[in-house]
Amino acid sequence: MIKNRISRRRFLQGTLATGAAAASLSSISLIAGEVSQPAPTGVTYAQNWCEMCFWKCGLTAKVVDGKVHKLEGQKDCPSNRGKLCAKGNAGIAQLYDPDRLQKPLIRTGERGSGQFKEVSWDEAIKYVAEKCNGLKEKYGSGTFSLFAHGSGEHAFVDLLHIMGSPNICIPSYSQCTGSRDIGWALTYGKPVGGKEPVDSENAKCIMLLGRNIAEALHMGELIDFINGCANGAYVIYVDPRYNKTAAKANKYMMIKPGTDTALVLAMINYIIVKEIYNKEFVEKYTYGLEELSAHVRRYTTKWASEVTEIPEKDIIEAAVKLCEAAPNCYIHPGRRLTRYGSDTQFVRAIAILNALMGNWETPGGIFKPVPLKFDTPHMVHDLEKVDAERADGAGTEFPIASVDLGLANKMMQAIAEQKHPLKGMFVYGCNPFHNQGSTDVVAKAIEASEFIVTCEIYMTDTAWYSDVILPESTYLERYDPIISTARKSGYIQFREPAVKPLHDTLGAWEIAARLSKAMGYQNHFMDVREYNTELLESLGLSEKVMQKHGSLVGAEGDPFPLASGIEPEFHTPSGKIELFSNMLNDLGYDPLPSYQAPPMPKADEFRLLFGRVSFHTHARTQNNEWLLALHHSEVELWINSGRAKALGIKNGDKVCVTKGNKKSNPCIAKVVDHIHRDAVFLPHGFGSVSKGLTRISGVGARDSDFTSDETDPISGGAGFHNGFVRIVKA
Ligand code: SF4
């Protein structure tokens, strides 16, 4: 019955980055970002991509008399098409922020006391190397763990490989998109990928389930969405909270938190029963309709209405609207899918609903990213990837989880529990105290670690508890290896310093190279410029060309091949889109998504929801002076007006979040009708304890003190939204 059954190994490979192939000079068309005006005296321009979030918008820095004066979006960079958001513009405030880490630091007092001494780079590198070599001798090479996120993450990933440890985690996987990518890959044979391939501009109908595209924003994606709205797309937005994306929608549906899967399953059932799905597509390209049909029969729209608290007629209307627009419609696969610990099956339901629309590789639906293929040089020569068992269970306890990206949540628990002798922790560009589901677990892990090294630009909460802090140059002060991205076209982006480092800081690659050498390893690290030159030469380009253009589009393939008559390939066991998942079945999981009701808050509790606001990224930008000014340094807690009234809380009151013996710093109550009565909402990233973040230390609530630390049984990814809190007046 199943043709072309593929192995789990091949599936896992399919969830990772695409391979490389040779490209010719003629494949590069010079169309992007050219600075047309001659530079006046005292004015220079430097090309870069924004690092204030991870969308990597192309930008040109205008430097006047040696100072960065303005950041401009590169007009033809496909990531952002000339635009930068507020965070992107505030990169200047980050560069010139006196709160930045300015010299290497070694801890002198108790962890968390904030007592450090400034040292030279030579001293810091020697100290780290000696400590690490000592730990390795005592506990073995697997004693080191890494949590890394950002453009320099590969430098530390390679360093950990050199040091012989497999315990490498990129937290954006388990803490953000891992469950989503696994759920999608189980269905379609490949993950969603870092930049979601949804064609908003041509969509006739768009459904978003908690994907707050207007606030957890990425420029190119937002531009597409706004264009889609302007082109007449019918937007259905589902969320417990009426936010800025809801304000753009034709139909907003307030949902009881935790019940999204019930809604999607009922829509699937309705569409199958009414036979309004894309029959031709489903018959030709999907596997398991019969099993799916029988499985979802119990999920009626009436039942879903009771569970979700959405009127039944609205559920039916949403299903019909999508089917009327099919195949030029999509249901967004989501971004941070770490909600209730059952997120892989939630995404499976979304993927199945999309499949019923037949929107694959079709305008207005899911497009096929067009990669720019070329041979990538290796930054580190003679690098051997470590193929040992990991402490987080990726590849073993969680057989489908990526062993290259790891499970940061499970790794942190493993360190805290010390079932493995994990004694040396490296942290690069991320902040476990804010991105893990339990700060208690992080605190335990820190206590259990003998040595913690953090490479950062700010004194984050995690840096505050580290033994050594290695200050990184900001993206406006350094070169980085050229990156390539696949969207509707494939393109490369170039980064060069706009100014020399203002302080005694280094780029991640140089730090990793120095550490490797000091530890006695022989691997040769390429210089970043040497790497870029080699890569550019293979494309018939040069640094000079990139300095002029910044971003270059080199591949203009067809993002809608199915609509053009080209048959798609699905790297699933059946070779088709798997409504019924053979791989889940083989592994003993439910091959079809079911609704599991999450735990619910008690009558006097609220479910804590958190997320991004349009002017901050994760826990990285909260101390930025320009961005803080946008909200007068106030942190709002959204609370339902009926619930607030019962608690005697009025709009603007100071309130605290409590759970057990934990109590947050005061927040400002934002009392609204349009948040579900079960939930309160906090903007992510505040409540820092580090005194090194002088503007926001002790400001607002740290959501991670109150979130849940669930584990999705399939992906191993985290689930944060089963944390229940009480709200009291400050
Ligand atoms: S979306 Fe904003 S913060 Fe993110 S890369 Fe683009 S300009 Fe920078």
GROMACS .gro file of C-alpha atoms in nm, residues 336 338 434 608-612 680-685 703-704 707 720-721:
model
   19
  336ARG     CA    1   0.601   2.994   1.796
  338THR     CA    2   0.503   2.600   2.200
  434HIS     CA    3   1.373   3.424   2.958
  608LEU     CA    4  -0.087   3.327   3.144
  609LEU     CA    5  -0.044   3.409   2.777
  610PHE     CA    6   0.258   3.600   2.656
  611GLY     CA    7   0.393   3.714   2.325
  612ARG     CA    8   0.569   3.978   2.128
  680VAL     CA    9  -0.416   3.748   3.104
  681PHE     CA   10  -0.150   3.858   2.857
  682LEU     CA   11   0.203   3.987   2.918
  683PRO     CA   12   0.452   4.124   2.665
  684HIS     CA   13   0.753   3.894   2.666
  685GLY     CA   14   1.102   3.984   2.781
  703ASP     CA   15   0.672   3.573   3.219
  704SER     CA   16   0.907   3.274   3.238
  707THR     CA   17   0.484   2.977   3.252
  720PHE     CA   18   0.441   2.733   2.793
  721HIS     CA   19   0.074   2.820   2.814
   0.00000   0.00000   0.00000
